[in-house]
mmCIF file of C-alpha atoms and ligand atoms in Angstrom:
data_model
loop_
_atom_site.group_PDB
_atom_site.id
_atom_site.type_symbol
_atom_site.label_atom_id
_atom_site.label_comp_id
_atom_site.label_asym_id
_atom_site.label_seq_id
_atom_site.Cartn_x
_atom_site.Cartn_y
_atom_site.Cartn_z
ATOM 1 C CA MET A 7 169.272 23.256 140.029
ATOM 2 C CA THR A 8 166.989 20.668 138.314
ATOM 3 C CA ARG A 9 163.383 21.885 138.156
ATOM 4 C CA GLN A 10 161.010 19.726 140.214
ATOM 5 C CA VAL A 11 157.734 18.998 138.391
ATOM 6 C CA TYR A 12 154.660 17.440 140.003
ATOM 7 C CA VAL A 13 153.112 14.512 137.900
ATOM 8 C CA ASN A 14 150.318 12.494 139.368
ATOM 9 C CA GLY A 15 151.327 12.238 143.048
ATOM 10 C CA ALA A 16 154.937 12.971 143.201
ATOM 11 C CA PHE A 17 157.539 15.714 142.432
ATOM 12 C CA VAL A 18 160.255 14.424 140.149
ATOM 13 C CA GLY A 19 163.140 15.985 138.063
ATOM 14 C CA GLU A 20 161.779 17.663 134.854
ATOM 15 C CA ALA A 21 163.548 14.997 132.743
ATOM 16 C CA GLU A 22 161.473 12.414 134.562
ATOM 17 C CA ALA A 23 158.263 14.236 134.323
ATOM 18 C CA LYS A 24 156.251 12.313 131.744
ATOM 19 C CA VAL A 25 152.676 11.569 130.790
ATOM 20 C CA SER A 26 151.246 8.836 128.381
ATOM 21 C CA VAL A 27 150.918 9.425 124.644
ATOM 22 C CA PHE A 28 147.311 8.224 125.260
ATOM 23 C CA ASP A 29 146.526 11.091 127.683
ATOM 24 C CA ARG A 30 143.415 12.970 126.473
ATOM 25 C CA GLY A 31 145.171 16.247 127.152
ATOM 26 C CA PHE A 32 147.747 15.252 124.502
ATOM 27 C CA LEU A 33 145.323 13.565 121.930
ATOM 28 C CA MET A 34 142.215 15.850 122.390
ATOM 29 C CA ALA A 35 143.341 18.927 124.247
ATOM 30 C CA ASP A 36 140.858 17.589 126.797
ATOM 31 C CA GLY A 37 142.086 19.419 129.844
ATOM 32 C CA VAL A 38 142.153 22.707 131.757
ATOM 33 C CA TYR A 39 144.845 24.890 133.252
ATOM 34 C CA GLU A 40 145.501 27.733 135.518
ATOM 35 C CA VAL A 41 148.572 30.177 135.870
ATOM 36 C CA THR A 42 149.033 31.603 139.275
ATOM 37 C CA SER A 43 151.621 34.388 139.688
ATOM 38 C CA VAL A 44 154.271 34.311 142.559
ATOM 39 C CA LEU A 45 155.756 37.471 143.993
ATOM 40 C CA GLY A 46 158.110 37.337 146.820
ATOM 41 C CA GLY A 47 157.675 33.563 147.122
ATOM 42 C CA LYS A 48 153.854 33.977 147.696
ATOM 43 C CA LEU A 49 150.866 33.027 145.573
ATOM 44 C CA LEU A 50 148.631 35.796 144.223
ATOM 45 C CA ASP A 51 144.781 35.317 144.273
ATOM 46 C CA PHE A 52 145.195 31.642 144.917
ATOM 47 C CA GLN A 53 141.401 31.425 145.952
ATOM 48 C CA GLY A 54 140.323 32.920 142.609
ATOM 49 C CA HIS A 55 142.283 30.479 140.503
ATOM 50 C CA CYS A 56 140.974 27.512 142.684
ATOM 51 C CA VAL A 57 137.255 28.666 142.151
ATOM 52 C CA ARG A 58 137.873 29.016 138.359
ATOM 53 C CA LEU A 59 139.635 25.666 138.241
ATOM 54 C CA SER A 60 136.653 23.978 139.796
ATOM 55 C CA ARG A 61 134.236 25.669 137.433
ATOM 56 C CA SER A 62 136.298 24.685 134.273
ATOM 57 C CA LEU A 63 136.577 21.008 135.571
ATOM 58 C CA ALA A 64 132.829 20.946 136.386
ATOM 59 C CA GLU A 65 131.965 22.345 132.906
ATOM 60 C CA LEU A 66 133.796 19.386 131.281
ATOM 61 C CA ASP A 67 132.579 16.635 133.780
ATOM 62 C CA ILE A 68 136.159 15.959 135.129
ATOM 63 C CA THR A 69 136.162 15.382 138.803
ATOM 64 C CA ASN A 70 138.440 17.762 140.726
ATOM 65 C CA PRO A 71 141.113 15.536 142.044
ATOM 66 C CA HIS A 72 141.965 17.699 145.039
ATOM 67 C CA SER A 73 140.494 20.092 147.575
ATOM 68 C CA ASP A 74 141.552 23.714 147.672
ATOM 69 C CA ALA A 75 143.711 22.942 150.692
ATOM 70 C CA GLU A 76 145.485 20.191 148.853
ATOM 71 C CA TRP A 77 146.061 22.371 145.796
ATOM 72 C CA LEU A 78 147.522 25.125 148.169
ATOM 73 C CA ALA A 79 149.961 22.623 149.798
ATOM 74 C CA LEU A 80 150.959 21.371 146.333
ATOM 75 C CA PHE A 81 151.461 24.832 144.913
ATOM 76 C CA ARG A 82 153.447 25.912 147.935
ATOM 77 C CA GLN A 83 155.533 22.825 147.712
ATOM 78 C CA ALA A 84 156.294 23.638 143.961
ATOM 79 C CA VAL A 85 157.340 27.147 144.883
ATOM 80 C CA ALA A 86 159.469 25.992 147.704
ATOM 81 C CA LEU A 87 161.311 23.011 145.874
ATOM 82 C CA ASN A 88 162.128 25.360 143.012
ATOM 83 C CA ALA A 89 163.042 28.414 145.161
ATOM 84 C CA VAL A 90 160.703 30.625 143.079
ATOM 85 C CA VAL A 91 160.842 34.264 144.203
ATOM 86 C CA ASP A 92 158.913 35.838 141.359
ATOM 87 C CA GLY A 93 157.319 33.891 138.628
ATOM 88 C CA MET A 94 154.415 31.615 138.248
ATOM 89 C CA VAL A 95 152.813 28.152 138.967
ATOM 90 C CA TYR A 96 151.300 26.394 135.987
ATOM 91 C CA LEU A 97 148.717 23.635 136.710
ATOM 92 C CA GLN A 98 147.117 21.360 134.119
ATOM 93 C CA VAL A 99 144.469 18.812 134.815
ATOM 94 C CA THR A 100 143.409 16.628 132.028
ATOM 95 C CA ARG A 101 140.786 13.856 131.712
ATOM 96 C CA GLY A 102 143.567 11.316 132.012
ATOM 97 C CA ASN A 103 144.757 8.253 130.157
ATOM 98 C CA PRO A 104 142.091 5.831 128.995
ATOM 99 C CA GLY A 105 144.864 3.640 127.400
ATOM 100 C CA ASP A 106 143.515 4.167 123.911
ATOM 101 C CA ARG A 107 142.118 6.848 121.524
ATOM 102 C CA ASP A 108 138.329 7.317 121.540
ATOM 103 C CA PHE A 109 136.135 10.391 121.132
ATOM 104 C CA ALA A 110 133.864 9.289 123.909
ATOM 105 C CA TYR A 111 135.028 10.050 127.354
ATOM 106 C CA PRO A 112 136.310 6.891 129.249
ATOM 107 C CA ASN A 113 133.451 5.132 131.228
ATOM 108 C CA PRO A 114 133.995 4.585 133.960
ATOM 109 C CA PRO A 115 136.206 7.755 134.188
ATOM 110 C CA VAL A 116 139.930 7.261 134.721
ATOM 111 C CA PRO A 117 141.928 9.283 137.182
ATOM 112 C CA PRO A 118 142.658 12.840 135.918
ATOM 113 C CA THR A 119 146.305 13.633 135.088
ATOM 114 C CA VAL A 120 147.896 16.449 137.089
ATOM 115 C CA VAL A 121 150.875 18.457 136.259
ATOM 116 C CA ILE A 122 152.210 21.311 138.209
ATOM 117 C CA PHE A 123 155.560 23.198 137.201
ATOM 118 C CA THR A 124 157.039 26.539 138.007
ATOM 119 C CA GLN A 125 158.604 29.328 135.844
ATOM 120 C CA SER A 126 160.919 31.781 137.609
ATOM 121 C CA LYS A 127 160.698 35.368 136.317
ATOM 122 C CA LEU A 128 162.600 37.572 138.749
ATOM 123 C CA GLY A 129 161.404 41.245 138.806
ATOM 124 C CA LEU A 130 158.147 40.044 137.110
ATOM 125 C CA ALA A 131 156.286 43.114 138.610
ATOM 126 C CA GLU A 132 158.956 45.459 137.405
ATOM 127 C CA ASN A 133 158.994 44.545 133.823
ATOM 128 C CA PRO A 134 159.826 47.838 132.004
ATOM 129 C CA ALA A 135 158.217 46.545 128.680
ATOM 130 C CA ALA A 136 154.877 46.280 130.626
ATOM 131 C CA LEU A 137 155.289 49.759 132.005
ATOM 132 C CA ALA A 138 156.028 51.328 128.614
ATOM 133 C CA GLY A 139 152.777 49.809 127.220
ATOM 134 C CA TRP A 140 151.976 47.252 124.369
ATOM 135 C CA LYS A 141 151.222 47.733 120.889
ATOM 136 C CA VAL A 142 148.488 45.390 119.561
ATOM 137 C CA ILE A 143 147.004 44.453 116.213
ATOM 138 C CA SER A 144 143.531 43.161 115.697
ATOM 139 C CA VAL A 145 142.844 39.697 114.223
ATOM 140 C CA PRO A 146 139.446 37.821 113.716
ATOM 141 C CA ASP A 147 138.381 35.682 116.783
ATOM 142 C CA ILE A 148 137.701 32.294 115.368
ATOM 143 C CA ARG A 149 137.971 30.346 118.619
ATOM 144 C CA TRP A 150 135.297 27.886 119.883
ATOM 145 C CA GLY A 151 132.191 29.220 121.670
ATOM 146 C CA ARG A 152 133.092 28.250 125.283
ATOM 147 C CA ARG A 153 135.979 30.561 126.027
ATOM 148 C CA ASP A 154 134.906 30.826 129.506
ATOM 149 C CA ILE A 155 136.339 27.299 130.012
ATOM 150 C CA LYS A 156 140.079 27.625 130.581
ATOM 151 C CA THR A 157 140.960 24.651 128.201
ATOM 152 C CA VAL A 158 144.533 23.912 126.967
ATOM 153 C CA GLN A 159 143.410 24.340 123.302
ATOM 154 C CA LEU A 160 145.510 27.369 122.666
ATOM 155 C CA LEU A 161 146.475 26.877 119.103
ATOM 156 C CA TYR A 162 144.578 29.885 117.800
ATOM 157 C CA PRO A 163 145.886 32.285 120.508
ATOM 158 C CA SER A 164 149.342 31.011 119.649
ATOM 159 C CA MET A 165 148.684 31.841 115.935
ATOM 160 C CA ALA A 166 147.386 35.258 116.824
ATOM 161 C CA LYS A 167 150.494 35.852 118.953
ATOM 162 C CA MET A 168 152.702 34.888 115.932
ATOM 163 C CA ALA A 169 150.600 37.349 113.809
ATOM 164 C CA ALA A 170 151.497 40.023 116.310
ATOM 165 C CA LYS A 171 155.126 39.099 116.301
ATOM 166 C CA ALA A 172 155.094 39.180 112.570
ATOM 167 C CA ALA A 173 153.603 42.782 112.729
ATOM 168 C CA HIS A 174 156.374 43.799 115.391
ATOM 169 C CA VAL A 175 153.880 44.449 118.198
ATOM 170 C CA ASP A 176 153.260 42.798 121.485
ATOM 171 C CA ASP A 177 149.920 41.139 121.273
ATOM 172 C CA ALA A 178 146.695 40.713 119.232
ATOM 173 C CA TRP A 179 143.159 41.636 120.140
ATOM 174 C CA LEU A 180 140.516 39.201 118.975
ATOM 175 C CA VAL A 181 137.425 40.613 117.223
ATOM 176 C CA GLU A 182 134.065 38.979 116.560
ATOM 177 C CA ASP A 183 131.070 40.605 114.889
ATOM 178 C CA GLY A 184 132.968 43.844 114.794
ATOM 179 C CA MET A 185 133.568 43.827 118.583
ATOM 180 C CA VAL A 186 136.662 43.085 120.635
ATOM 181 C CA THR A 187 136.332 39.922 122.630
ATOM 182 C CA GLU A 188 139.838 39.835 124.475
ATOM 183 C CA GLY A 189 143.542 39.662 124.022
ATOM 184 C CA THR A 190 145.408 36.351 123.062
ATOM 185 C CA SER A 191 145.844 35.626 126.810
ATOM 186 C CA ASN A 192 144.283 38.630 128.616
ATOM 187 C CA ASN A 193 141.161 40.655 128.919
ATOM 188 C CA ALA A 194 140.965 44.017 127.241
ATOM 189 C CA TYR A 195 139.769 47.473 128.277
ATOM 190 C CA ILE A 196 139.394 51.048 127.113
ATOM 191 C CA VAL A 197 139.264 54.171 129.116
ATOM 192 C CA LYS A 198 137.160 57.370 128.401
ATOM 193 C CA GLY A 199 137.560 60.051 131.000
ATOM 194 C CA ASN A 200 137.085 58.299 134.321
ATOM 195 C CA ARG A 201 135.051 55.440 132.871
ATOM 196 C CA ILE A 202 136.545 51.910 132.129
ATOM 197 C CA ILE A 203 134.858 50.006 129.412
ATOM 198 C CA THR A 204 135.288 46.174 129.200
ATOM 199 C CA ARG A 205 133.240 43.391 127.625
ATOM 200 C CA GLN A 206 130.802 41.815 130.037
ATOM 201 C CA LEU A 207 131.281 38.212 131.163
ATOM 202 C CA SER A 208 129.666 35.450 128.853
ATOM 203 C CA HIS A 209 130.743 32.329 127.113
ATOM 204 C CA ASP A 210 132.614 34.635 124.706
ATOM 205 C CA ILE A 211 135.522 35.410 127.059
ATOM 206 C CA LEU A 212 137.661 33.911 129.791
ATOM 207 C CA HIS A 213 136.381 35.191 133.132
ATOM 208 C CA GLY A 214 139.738 36.714 134.167
ATOM 209 C CA ILE A 215 140.780 36.437 137.801
ATOM 210 C CA THR A 216 142.833 39.543 137.374
ATOM 211 C CA ARG A 217 139.816 41.226 135.727
ATOM 212 C CA ALA A 218 137.573 40.529 138.726
ATOM 213 C CA ALA A 219 140.065 41.863 141.178
ATOM 214 C CA VAL A 220 140.869 44.890 139.109
ATOM 215 C CA LEU A 221 137.345 45.942 138.537
ATOM 216 C CA ARG A 222 136.792 45.626 142.422
ATOM 217 C CA PHE A 223 139.770 47.890 143.068
ATOM 218 C CA ALA A 224 138.606 50.421 140.408
ATOM 219 C CA ARG A 225 135.036 50.526 142.007
ATOM 220 C CA GLU A 226 136.773 51.112 145.307
ATOM 221 C CA ALA A 227 138.714 53.933 143.772
ATOM 222 C CA GLN A 228 135.482 55.577 142.487
ATOM 223 C CA MET A 229 136.259 54.797 138.985
ATOM 224 C CA GLU A 230 133.231 54.219 136.837
ATOM 225 C CA ILE A 231 132.788 50.855 134.988
ATOM 226 C CA GLU A 232 130.775 49.973 131.986
ATOM 227 C CA GLU A 233 130.595 46.303 130.968
ATOM 228 C CA ARG A 234 129.830 46.192 127.186
ATOM 229 C CA PRO A 235 131.722 45.257 124.013
ATOM 230 C CA PHE A 236 133.744 47.943 122.071
ATOM 231 C CA THR A 237 135.103 48.304 118.601
ATOM 232 C CA ILE A 238 138.647 48.665 117.504
ATOM 233 C CA ALA A 239 137.764 52.234 116.185
ATOM 234 C CA GLU A 240 136.462 53.080 119.692
ATOM 235 C CA ALA A 241 139.716 51.927 121.233
ATOM 236 C CA GLN A 242 141.689 53.929 118.860
ATOM 237 C CA SER A 243 139.773 57.064 119.867
ATOM 238 C CA ALA A 244 139.833 56.233 123.541
ATOM 239 C CA ASP A 245 141.839 58.208 126.147
ATOM 240 C CA GLU A 246 143.618 54.997 127.299
ATOM 241 C CA ALA A 247 143.643 51.243 126.818
ATOM 242 C CA PHE A 248 144.969 48.361 128.950
ATOM 243 C CA ILE A 249 144.833 44.584 129.417
ATOM 244 C CA THR A 250 144.872 42.496 132.529
ATOM 245 C CA SER A 251 146.098 38.902 133.103
ATOM 246 C CA ALA A 252 147.589 36.978 136.084
ATOM 247 C CA SER A 253 151.087 37.290 134.730
ATOM 248 C CA ALA A 254 151.027 40.786 133.071
ATOM 249 C CA PHE A 255 148.819 42.293 135.904
ATOM 250 C CA VAL A 256 147.603 45.473 134.518
ATOM 251 C CA THR A 257 149.514 46.474 131.324
ATOM 252 C CA PRO A 258 148.804 49.689 129.343
ATOM 253 C CA VAL A 259 148.071 49.404 125.565
ATOM 254 C CA ILE A 260 149.408 52.297 123.587
ATOM 255 C CA GLU A 261 148.678 51.513 120.016
ATOM 256 C CA VAL A 262 145.866 49.568 118.243
ATOM 257 C CA ASP A 263 146.258 48.623 114.651
ATOM 258 C CA GLY A 264 148.933 51.282 114.102
ATOM 259 C CA ALA A 265 146.939 54.147 115.602
ATOM 260 C CA PRO A 266 148.052 55.706 118.890
ATOM 261 C CA VAL A 267 145.666 55.422 121.773
ATOM 262 C CA GLY A 268 145.428 58.773 123.683
ATOM 263 C CA HIS A 269 148.795 60.316 123.582
ATOM 264 C CA GLY A 270 150.485 57.046 122.459
ATOM 265 C CA LYS A 271 151.922 56.497 125.912
ATOM 266 C CA ALA A 272 151.078 54.495 129.102
ATOM 267 C CA GLY A 273 147.974 56.073 130.522
ATOM 268 C CA PRO A 274 147.760 57.440 134.092
ATOM 269 C CA LEU A 275 144.641 55.500 134.970
ATOM 270 C CA ALA A 276 145.986 52.126 133.831
ATOM 271 C CA LEU A 277 149.386 52.745 135.690
ATOM 272 C CA ARG A 278 147.530 53.736 138.757
ATOM 273 C CA LEU A 279 145.305 50.502 138.529
ATOM 274 C CA ARG A 280 148.503 48.562 138.156
ATOM 275 C CA GLU A 281 149.891 50.103 141.290
ATOM 276 C CA ILE A 282 146.801 49.440 143.240
ATOM 277 C CA TYR A 283 146.499 45.926 141.999
ATOM 278 C CA LEU A 284 150.076 44.943 142.736
ATOM 279 C CA GLU A 285 149.978 46.613 146.243
ATOM 280 C CA GLU A 286 146.721 44.812 147.188
ATOM 281 C CA MET A 287 147.854 41.513 145.653
ATOM 282 C CA ARG A 288 151.104 41.536 147.633
ATOM 283 C CA LYS A 289 149.147 42.169 150.762
ATOM 284 C CA SER A 290 146.767 39.309 150.283
ATOM 285 C CA ALA A 291 149.348 36.939 148.883
ATOM 286 C CA ILE A 292 149.617 33.618 150.676
HETATM 287 N N1 LIG B 303 141.562 35.729 128.466
HETATM 288 C C1 LIG B 303 142.202 34.717 127.885
HETATM 289 C C2 LIG B 303 141.921 34.178 126.647
HETATM 290 C C3 LIG B 303 143.423 34.234 128.680
HETATM 291 O O1 LIG B 303 144.114 33.221 128.190
HETATM 292 C C4 LIG B 303 143.720 34.807 130.004
HETATM 293 C C5 LIG B 303 144.878 34.325 130.783
HETATM 294 N N2 LIG B 303 144.888 32.997 130.991
HETATM 295 C C6 LIG B 303 142.859 35.871 130.460
HETATM 296 C C7 LIG B 303 141.919 36.276 129.580
HETATM 297 C C8 LIG B 303 143.162 36.580 131.685
HETATM 298 O O2 LIG B 303 142.862 35.800 132.830
HETATM 299 P P1 LIG B 303 143.478 35.858 134.167
HETATM 300 O O3 LIG B 303 143.477 37.254 134.590
HETATM 301 O O4 LIG B 303 142.745 34.958 135.031
HETATM 302 O O5 LIG B 303 144.996 35.508 134.049
#
């Protein structure tokens, strides 16, 4: 089956899905994206992703080309056309194609470029590697200062992922001024007793949709939450650690820079949160 990809108003076969070389997404990384998970053919936390998309676009003065209801219809069409059971919907919106290269934004603005495609990953929620837990290394966080905007400038996170691969681990935690900011593509947490510690929201990190949901469920389950930065040494001496993201859900972290976290096995609180998160998300999926 040929994958059907949405480009600027129509679904076409993936070989026909093309954007201009003058698109500012291509030339300037001038665009934003969202990754929404699909389980059992339904979208997880669609509303959360829509709200963040609007915010990212507004921060960059790009007009949101669709209403939430229109995005929902397009996402559902992408899932249906590609018969996605488990997987994700990727959305990218760029400032569009001004027909030339210029640092200044086009004035008047040109229509944003919209691309939507799907990736199927059957059994996404039952991934054994995720249940076993990830090993991470730390690397310096040298990204730009507006990490709260979900832009497509992902070169440094890719380089950090390659450093992790070279070290035969699963991911890298980014460190700035001695404190962990987040993972390459996820938010980072440590656990001490019944207390979950994670960096507070600011321009320094992406405001994870999964983070918001997981902290809400954790509060409801009477877990304590402390929003503050933590160090690598603190993570290494914590009882547990974990990450969250829309596609990895809640995934335990069992080793940081070669040192086991807790007993070096997936922690019970992280696994419990993963269970709660998946159960609640399946219930509210649309
Ligand atoms: N931080 C970064 C840098 C990310 O790229 C992501 C995933 N896109 C996250 C955190 C997690 O965000 P979410 O839970 O919305 O997937």
